[in-house]
Amino acid sequence: MAGAAFPIERLKKRADFLACAQAPSTAKGAVVVQARSRDETPLVRAGFTATKRIGGAVERNLAKRRMREAARLLLPELARPGFDYVFIARGGVTTRPWDRLLDDVKTALIRLAADRDGRAKAAVPPVSPPENL
């Protein structure tokens, strides 16, 4: 996962995955993406998971490989530095056409960024113009 203006690393510890589980998430097609603001370090971390509902070990590994490749292609342009992303496989991720899977991941990342920006703007109270006396 190289080629970005910022480093992209992998999430490996269970505590990081659990912290992302409390963060906002977006489900799109065969993928759920969770994004958690971590700190101001210009670093993006990504984790990948698939439950037994996806299938046996072979299917789960295939699902994670496909999500890793999609993240490798899309995170450099759509990720925000200082965020952790967790990609969760849903049913059909192994059989979904590659173009549609890329579109699902891209749409989920864009929607998360839009929701995050919308909340940030709503949290800042509007500045009222000074009253003329």
CSV table of N, CA and C in Angstrom, one decimal:
chain,number,residue,atom,x,y,z
A,1,MET,N,0.8,-1.2,0.0
A,1,MET,CA,0.0,0.0,0.0
A,1,MET,C,0.9,1.2,0.0
A,2,ALA,N,1.7,1.4,-1.0
A,2,ALA,CA,2.6,2.6,-1.1
A,2,ALA,C,2.1,3.4,-2.3
A,3,GLY,N,2.8,4.6,-2.4
A,3,GLY,CA,2.4,5.5,-3.5
A,3,GLY,C,1.6,6.7,-3.0
A,4,ALA,N,1.2,6.7,-1.8
A,4,ALA,CA,0.4,7.9,-1.3
A,4,ALA,C,1.4,8.9,-0.8
A,5,ALA,N,0.8,10.1,-0.6
A,5,ALA,CA,1.6,11.2,-0.1
A,5,ALA,C,1.8,11.0,1.4
A,6,PHE,N,1.1,10.1,2.0
A,6,PHE,CA,1.2,9.8,3.4
A,6,PHE,C,1.4,8.3,3.5
A,7,PRO,N,2.0,7.8,4.6
A,7,PRO,CA,2.2,6.3,4.7
A,7,PRO,C,0.8,5.6,5.1
A,8,ILE,N,0.7,4.4,4.6
A,8,ILE,CA,-0.5,3.6,4.8
A,8,ILE,C,0.0,2.3,5.5
A,9,GLU,N,-0.5,2.0,6.7
A,9,GLU,CA,-0.1,0.9,7.4
A,9,GLU,C,-1.3,0.0,7.7
A,10,ARG,N,-1.1,-1.2,8.2
A,10,ARG,CA,-2.1,-2.2,8.5
A,10,ARG,C,-2.5,-2.1,10.0
A,11,LEU,N,-3.8,-2.3,10.3
A,11,LEU,CA,-4.2,-2.5,11.6
A,11,LEU,C,-4.0,-4.0,12.0
A,12,LYS,N,-3.5,-4.3,13.1
A,12,LYS,CA,-3.2,-5.7,13.5
A,12,LYS,C,-3.7,-6.0,14.9
A,13,LYS,N,-3.9,-5.0,15.7
A,13,LYS,CA,-4.3,-5.3,17.1
A,13,LYS,C,-5.8,-5.2,17.2
A,14,ARG,N,-6.4,-6.2,18.0
A,14,ARG,CA,-7.8,-6.2,18.2
A,14,ARG,C,-8.4,-5.0,18.8
A,15,ALA,N,-7.6,-4.3,19.7
A,15,ALA,CA,-8.1,-3.1,20.3
A,15,ALA,C,-8.3,-2.0,19.3
A,16,ASP,N,-7.5,-1.9,18.2
A,16,ASP,CA,-7.7,-1.0,17.1
A,16,ASP,C,-9.0,-1.3,16.4
A,17,PHE,N,-9.3,-2.5,16.1
A,17,PHE,CA,-10.5,-2.9,15.4
A,17,PHE,C,-11.7,-2.6,16.3
A,18,LEU,N,-11.6,-2.8,17.6
A,18,LEU,CA,-12.8,-2.5,18.5
A,18,LEU,C,-13.0,-1.0,18.6
A,19,ALA,N,-11.9,-0.2,18.5
A,19,ALA,CA,-12.1,1.2,18.6
A,19,ALA,C,-12.8,1.7,17.3
A,20,CYS,N,-12.4,1.1,16.2
A,20,CYS,CA,-13.1,1.5,14.9
A,20,CYS,C,-14.6,1.1,14.9
A,21,ALA,N,-14.9,0.0,15.6
A,21,ALA,CA,-16.3,-0.4,15.7
A,21,ALA,C,-17.2,0.6,16.3
A,22,GLN,N,-16.7,1.5,17.1
A,22,GLN,CA,-17.4,2.6,17.7
A,22,GLN,C,-17.6,3.8,16.8
A,23,ALA,N,-16.8,3.8,15.7
A,23,ALA,CA,-16.8,5.0,14.8
A,23,ALA,C,-17.9,4.9,13.8
A,24,PRO,N,-18.1,6.0,13.1
A,24,PRO,CA,-19.1,6.0,12.0
A,24,PRO,C,-18.7,5.0,10.9
A,25,SER,N,-19.8,4.4,10.3
A,25,SER,CA,-19.5,3.4,9.3
A,25,SER,C,-20.5,3.6,8.2
A,26,THR,N,-20.2,3.0,7.0
A,26,THR,CA,-21.1,3.1,5.9
A,26,THR,C,-21.0,1.7,5.2
A,27,ALA,N,-22.2,1.2,4.9
A,27,ALA,CA,-22.3,-0.1,4.2
A,27,ALA,C,-22.7,0.2,2.8
A,28,LYS,N,-22.0,-0.4,1.8
A,28,LYS,CA,-22.3,-0.2,0.4
A,28,LYS,C,-22.1,-1.5,-0.3
A,29,GLY,N,-23.1,-2.1,-0.8
A,29,GLY,CA,-22.9,-3.3,-1.6
A,29,GLY,C,-22.3,-4.4,-0.7
A,30,ALA,N,-21.2,-4.9,-1.1
A,30,ALA,CA,-20.6,-6.1,-0.4
A,30,ALA,C,-19.5,-5.7,0.6
A,31,VAL,N,-19.5,-4.4,1.0
A,31,VAL,CA,-18.4,-3.9,1.9
A,31,VAL,C,-19.0,-3.0,3.0
A,32,VAL,N,-18.5,-3.1,4.2
A,32,VAL,CA,-18.8,-2.1,5.2
A,32,VAL,C,-17.5,-1.4,5.5
A,33,VAL,N,-17.4,-0.1,5.6
A,33,VAL,CA,-16.2,0.6,5.9
A,33,VAL,C,-16.5,1.5,7.1
A,34,GLN,N,-15.5,1.4,8.1
A,34,GLN,CA,-15.6,2.2,9.3
A,34,GLN,C,-14.4,3.1,9.3
A,35,ALA,N,-14.6,4.3,9.7
A,35,ALA,CA,-13.5,5.3,9.8
A,35,ALA,C,-13.4,6.0,11.1
A,36,ARG,N,-12.3,6.0,11.7
A,36,ARG,CA,-12.1,6.6,13.1
A,36,ARG,C,-11.0,7.6,13.0
A,37,SER,N,-11.2,8.8,13.5
A,37,SER,CA,-10.2,9.8,13.6
A,37,SER,C,-9.3,9.4,14.8
A,38,ARG,N,-8.0,9.4,14.5
A,38,ARG,CA,-7.1,8.9,15.5
A,38,ARG,C,-6.3,10.1,16.1
A,39,ASP,N,-5.5,10.8,15.3
A,39,ASP,CA,-4.7,11.9,15.8
A,39,ASP,C,-4.2,12.7,14.6
A,40,GLU,N,-3.3,13.6,14.8
A,40,GLU,CA,-2.9,14.5,13.7
A,40,GLU,C,-1.7,13.9,13.0
A,41,THR,N,-1.2,12.7,13.3
A,41,THR,CA,-0.1,12.0,12.6
A,41,THR,C,-0.5,11.8,11.2
A,42,PRO,N,0.3,12.2,10.2
A,42,PRO,CA,0.0,12.0,8.8
A,42,PRO,C,0.2,10.5,8.4
A,43,LEU,N,-0.7,9.7,9.0
A,43,LEU,CA,-0.6,8.2,8.8
A,43,LEU,C,-2.0,7.7,8.6
A,44,VAL,N,-2.2,6.8,7.7
A,44,VAL,CA,-3.5,6.1,7.5
A,44,VAL,C,-3.2,4.7,7.8
A,45,ARG,N,-4.1,4.1,8.6
A,45,ARG,CA,-4.0,2.6,8.9
A,45,ARG,C,-5.3,2.0,8.4
A,46,ALA,N,-5.2,0.8,7.8
A,46,ALA,CA,-6.3,0.0,7.3
A,46,ALA,C,-6.3,-1.4,7.8
A,47,GLY,N,-7.5,-1.9,8.2
A,47,GLY,CA,-7.7,-3.3,8.7
A,47,GLY,C,-8.8,-3.9,7.9
A,48,PHE,N,-8.7,-5.3,7.8
A,48,PHE,CA,-9.6,-6.0,7.0
A,48,PHE,C,-10.1,-7.2,7.8
A,49,THR,N,-11.4,-7.5,7.7
A,49,THR,CA,-12.0,-8.6,8.4
A,49,THR,C,-13.1,-9.2,7.6
A,50,ALA,N,-13.3,-10.5,7.9
A,50,ALA,CA,-14.4,-11.3,7.3
A,50,ALA,C,-14.8,-12.3,8.3
A,51,THR,N,-16.1,-12.4,8.5
A,51,THR,CA,-16.6,-13.3,9.5
A,51,THR,C,-16.9,-14.7,8.9
A,52,LYS,N,-17.2,-15.7,9.7
A,52,LYS,CA,-17.5,-17.0,9.2
A,52,LYS,C,-18.8,-17.1,8.3
A,53,ARG,N,-19.6,-16.0,8.4
A,53,ARG,CA,-20.8,-16.0,7.6
A,53,ARG,C,-20.4,-15.9,6.1
A,54,ILE,N,-19.2,-15.4,5.8
A,54,ILE,CA,-18.7,-15.3,4.4
A,54,ILE,C,-18.5,-16.7,3.9
A,55,GLY,N,-18.0,-17.6,4.7
A,55,GLY,CA,-17.7,-18.9,4.2
A,55,GLY,C,-16.5,-19.5,5.0
A,56,GLY,N,-15.9,-20.5,4.5
A,56,GLY,CA,-14.8,-21.1,5.1
A,56,GLY,C,-13.5,-20.3,5.0
A,57,ALA,N,-12.4,-20.8,5.4
A,57,ALA,CA,-11.2,-20.0,5.4
A,57,ALA,C,-10.8,-19.6,4.1
A,58,VAL,N,-11.0,-20.4,3.0
A,58,VAL,CA,-10.6,-20.0,1.7
A,58,VAL,C,-11.4,-18.8,1.2
A,59,GLU,N,-12.7,-18.8,1.4
A,59,GLU,CA,-13.5,-17.7,1.0
A,59,GLU,C,-13.2,-16.5,1.8
A,60,ARG,N,-13.0,-16.6,3.1
A,60,ARG,CA,-12.6,-15.4,3.9
A,60,ARG,C,-11.3,-14.8,3.5
A,61,ASN,N,-10.3,-15.7,3.2
A,61,ASN,CA,-9.0,-15.1,2.7
A,61,ASN,C,-9.2,-14.4,1.4
A,62,LEU,N,-10.0,-15.0,0.5
A,62,LEU,CA,-10.2,-14.4,-0.8
A,62,LEU,C,-10.9,-13.0,-0.6
A,63,ALA,N,-11.9,-13.0,0.3
A,63,ALA,CA,-12.6,-11.7,0.5
A,63,ALA,C,-11.6,-10.6,1.0
A,64,LYS,N,-10.8,-11.0,2.0
A,64,LYS,CA,-9.8,-10.1,2.5
A,64,LYS,C,-8.8,-9.6,1.5
A,65,ARG,N,-8.3,-10.6,0.6
A,65,ARG,CA,-7.4,-10.2,-0.4
A,65,ARG,C,-8.0,-9.2,-1.4
A,66,ARG,N,-9.3,-9.4,-1.8
A,66,ARG,CA,-9.9,-8.5,-2.7
A,66,ARG,C,-10.1,-7.1,-2.1
A,67,MET,N,-10.5,-7.1,-0.8
A,67,MET,CA,-10.6,-5.8,-0.1
A,67,MET,C,-9.3,-5.1,0.1
A,68,ARG,N,-8.2,-5.8,0.3
A,68,ARG,CA,-6.9,-5.2,0.4
A,68,ARG,C,-6.5,-4.6,-0.9
A,69,GLU,N,-6.7,-5.3,-2.0
A,69,GLU,CA,-6.3,-4.7,-3.3
A,69,GLU,C,-7.2,-3.5,-3.6
A,70,ALA,N,-8.5,-3.5,-3.3
A,70,ALA,CA,-9.3,-2.3,-3.5
A,70,ALA,C,-8.8,-1.1,-2.6
A,71,ALA,N,-8.5,-1.4,-1.4
A,71,ALA,CA,-8.0,-0.4,-0.5
A,71,ALA,C,-6.6,0.2,-1.0
A,72,ARG,N,-5.8,-0.7,-1.5
A,72,ARG,CA,-4.5,-0.3,-2.0
A,72,ARG,C,-4.6,0.7,-3.2
A,73,LEU,N,-5.7,0.4,-4.0
A,73,LEU,CA,-5.9,1.3,-5.2
A,73,LEU,C,-6.6,2.6,-4.8
A,74,LEU,N,-7.5,2.6,-3.8
A,74,LEU,CA,-8.4,3.7,-3.5
A,74,LEU,C,-7.9,4.6,-2.4
A,75,LEU,N,-7.3,4.0,-1.4
A,75,LEU,CA,-7.0,4.8,-0.2
A,75,LEU,C,-6.0,6.0,-0.5
A,76,PRO,N,-5.0,5.8,-1.3
A,76,PRO,CA,-4.1,7.0,-1.6
A,76,PRO,C,-4.9,8.2,-2.0
A,77,GLU,N,-6.0,8.1,-2.7
A,77,GLU,CA,-6.7,9.3,-3.2
A,77,GLU,C,-7.8,9.7,-2.3
A,78,LEU,N,-8.4,8.8,-1.6
A,78,LEU,CA,-9.6,9.1,-0.8
A,78,LEU,C,-9.5,9.1,0.7
A,79,ALA,N,-8.4,8.6,1.2
A,79,ALA,CA,-8.2,8.5,2.7
A,79,ALA,C,-7.7,9.8,3.2
A,80,ARG,N,-8.0,10.1,4.5
A,80,ARG,CA,-7.6,11.3,5.2
A,80,ARG,C,-6.5,10.9,6.1
A,81,PRO,N,-5.4,11.6,6.1
A,81,PRO,CA,-4.3,11.3,7.1
A,81,PRO,C,-4.8,11.4,8.5
A,82,GLY,N,-4.4,10.5,9.4
A,82,GLY,CA,-4.8,10.6,10.8
A,82,GLY,C,-6.0,9.7,11.0
A,83,PHE,N,-6.4,8.9,10.1
A,83,PHE,CA,-7.6,8.1,10.2
A,83,PHE,C,-7.3,6.6,10.2
A,84,ASP,N,-8.1,5.8,10.9
A,84,ASP,CA,-8.0,4.4,10.7
A,84,ASP,C,-9.3,3.9,10.0
A,85,TYR,N,-9.1,3.0,9.1
A,85,TYR,CA,-10.2,2.5,8.3
A,85,TYR,C,-10.3,1.0,8.5
A,86,VAL,N,-11.5,0.4,8.7
A,86,VAL,CA,-11.7,-1.0,8.8
A,86,VAL,C,-12.7,-1.4,7.7
A,87,PHE,N,-12.3,-2.4,6.9
A,87,PHE,CA,-13.1,-2.9,5.8
A,87,PHE,C,-13.7,-4.2,6.2
A,88,ILE,N,-15.0,-4.4,6.2
A,88,ILE,CA,-15.6,-5.6,6.7
A,88,ILE,C,-16.3,-6.2,5.5
A,89,ALA,N,-16.0,-7.5,5.2
A,89,ALA,CA,-16.7,-8.2,4.1
A,89,ALA,C,-18.1,-8.5,4.4
A,90,ARG,N,-19.0,-8.4,3.4
A,90,ARG,CA,-20.4,-8.8,3.5
A,90,ARG,C,-20.6,-9.9,2.5
A,91,GLY,N,-21.7,-10.5,2.6
A,91,GLY,CA,-22.0,-11.6,1.6
A,91,GLY,C,-21.9,-11.2,0.2
A,92,GLY,N,-21.3,-12.0,-0.6
A,92,GLY,CA,-21.2,-11.7,-2.0
A,92,GLY,C,-19.9,-11.0,-2.4
A,93,VAL,N,-19.0,-10.7,-1.5
A,93,VAL,CA,-17.8,-10.0,-1.8
A,93,VAL,C,-16.9,-10.8,-2.6
A,94,THR,N,-16.9,-12.1,-2.5
A,94,THR,CA,-16.0,-13.0,-3.3
A,94,THR,C,-16.5,-13.2,-4.7
A,95,THR,N,-17.8,-13.0,-4.9
A,95,THR,CA,-18.4,-13.3,-6.3
A,95,THR,C,-18.7,-12.0,-7.0
A,96,ARG,N,-18.7,-10.8,-6.3
A,96,ARG,CA,-19.0,-9.5,-6.9
A,96,ARG,C,-18.0,-9.2,-8.0
A,97,PRO,N,-18.5,-8.7,-9.2
A,97,PRO,CA,-17.5,-8.3,-10.2
A,97,PRO,C,-16.6,-7.2,-9.7
A,98,TRP,N,-15.3,-7.3,-10.1
A,98,TRP,CA,-14.3,-6.4,-9.6
A,98,TRP,C,-14.6,-4.9,-9.7
A,99,ASP,N,-15.2,-4.5,-10.8
A,99,ASP,CA,-15.5,-3.1,-11.0
A,99,ASP,C,-16.6,-2.6,-10.0
A,100,ARG,N,-17.6,-3.5,-9.7
A,100,ARG,CA,-18.6,-3.2,-8.8
A,100,ARG,C,-18.1,-3.1,-7.4
A,101,LEU,N,-17.1,-4.0,-7.0
A,101,LEU,CA,-16.5,-4.0,-5.7
A,101,LEU,C,-15.7,-2.7,-5.5
A,102,LEU,N,-14.9,-2.3,-6.5
A,102,LEU,CA,-14.2,-1.0,-6.4
A,102,LEU,C,-15.2,0.1,-6.3
A,103,ASP,N,-16.3,0.1,-7.0
A,103,ASP,CA,-17.3,1.2,-6.9
A,103,ASP,C,-17.9,1.2,-5.5
A,104,ASP,N,-18.1,0.0,-4.9
A,104,ASP,CA,-18.7,0.0,-3.5
A,104,ASP,C,-17.7,0.6,-2.5
A,105,VAL,N,-16.5,0.2,-2.6
A,105,VAL,CA,-15.5,0.8,-1.7
A,105,VAL,C,-15.3,2.3,-1.9
A,106,LYS,N,-15.2,2.7,-3.1
A,106,LYS,CA,-15.1,4.1,-3.4
A,106,LYS,C,-16.3,4.9,-2.9
A,107,THR,N,-17.5,4.4,-3.1
A,107,THR,CA,-18.7,5.1,-2.7
A,107,THR,C,-18.7,5.2,-1.2
A,108,ALA,N,-18.4,4.1,-0.5
A,108,ALA,CA,-18.4,4.1,1.0
A,108,ALA,C,-17.4,5.1,1.5
A,109,LEU,N,-16.2,5.2,1.0
A,109,LEU,CA,-15.2,6.1,1.4
A,109,LEU,C,-15.6,7.6,1.2
A,110,ILE,N,-16.2,7.8,0.1
A,110,ILE,CA,-16.7,9.2,-0.2
A,110,ILE,C,-17.8,9.6,0.7
A,111,ARG,N,-18.7,8.6,1.0
A,111,ARG,CA,-19.8,8.9,1.9
A,111,ARG,C,-19.4,9.2,3.3
A,112,LEU,N,-18.4,8.4,3.8
A,112,LEU,CA,-17.8,8.6,5.1
A,112,LEU,C,-17.2,10.0,5.2
A,113,ALA,N,-16.5,10.4,4.2
A,113,ALA,CA,-15.8,11.7,4.2
A,113,ALA,C,-16.9,12.8,4.1
A,114,ALA,N,-18.0,12.7,3.4
A,114,ALA,CA,-19.0,13.7,3.3
A,114,ALA,C,-19.8,13.8,4.6
A,115,ASP,N,-20.0,12.6,5.2
A,115,ASP,CA,-20.7,12.6,6.5
A,115,ASP,C,-19.8,13.3,7.6
A,116,ARG,N,-18.5,13.0,7.6
A,116,ARG,CA,-17.6,13.6,8.5
A,116,ARG,C,-17.5,15.1,8.3
A,117,ASP,N,-17.5,15.6,7.1
A,117,ASP,CA,-17.4,17.0,6.8
A,117,ASP,C,-18.7,17.7,7.2
A,118,GLY,N,-19.8,17.0,7.0
A,118,GLY,CA,-21.1,17.6,7.4
A,118,GLY,C,-21.3,17.8,8.8
A,119,ARG,N,-20.8,16.8,9.6
A,119,ARG,CA,-20.9,16.9,11.1
A,119,ARG,C,-19.9,18.0,11.6
A,120,ALA,N,-18.8,18.1,10.9
A,120,ALA,CA,-17.8,19.2,11.4
A,120,ALA,C,-18.4,20.5,11.1
A,121,LYS,N,-19.1,20.7,10.0
A,121,LYS,CA,-19.7,22.0,9.7
A,121,LYS,C,-20.9,22.3,10.7
A,122,ALA,N,-21.7,21.2,11.0
A,122,ALA,CA,-22.8,21.4,11.9
A,122,ALA,C,-22.4,21.7,13.3
A,123,ALA,N,-21.2,21.2,13.7
A,123,ALA,CA,-20.7,21.4,15.1
A,123,ALA,C,-20.2,22.9,15.3
A,124,VAL,N,-19.8,23.5,14.2
A,124,VAL,CA,-19.4,24.9,14.3
A,124,VAL,C,-20.6,25.8,14.2
A,125,PRO,N,-20.9,26.6,15.3
A,125,PRO,CA,-22.0,27.5,15.2
A,125,PRO,C,-21.8,28.6,14.2
A,126,PRO,N,-22.9,29.0,13.4
A,126,PRO,CA,-22.7,30.0,12.4
A,126,PRO,C,-22.4,31.4,13.1
A,127,VAL,N,-21.6,32.2,12.5
A,127,VAL,CA,-21.2,33.4,13.0
A,127,VAL,C,-22.2,34.5,12.6
A,128,SER,N,-22.8,35.2,13.5
A,128,SER,CA,-23.8,36.1,13.2
A,128,SER,C,-23.1,37.5,12.8
A,129,PRO,N,-23.7,38.2,11.9
A,129,PRO,CA,-23.1,39.5,11.5
A,129,PRO,C,-23.3,40.5,12.6
A,130,PRO,N,-22.4,41.4,12.8
A,130,PRO,CA,-22.5,42.4,13.8
A,130,PRO,C,-23.8,43.3,13.6
A,131,GLU,N,-24.4,43.6,14.7
A,131,GLU,CA,-25.6,44.5,14.5
A,131,GLU,C,-25.2,45.9,14.3
A,132,ASN,N,-26.0,46.5,13.4
A,132,ASN,CA,-25.7,48.0,13.2
A,132,ASN,C,-26.5,48.8,14.2
A,133,LEU,N,-25.9,49.7,14.8
A,133,LEU,CA,-26.5,50.5,15.8
A,133,LEU,C,-27.1,51.8,15.3
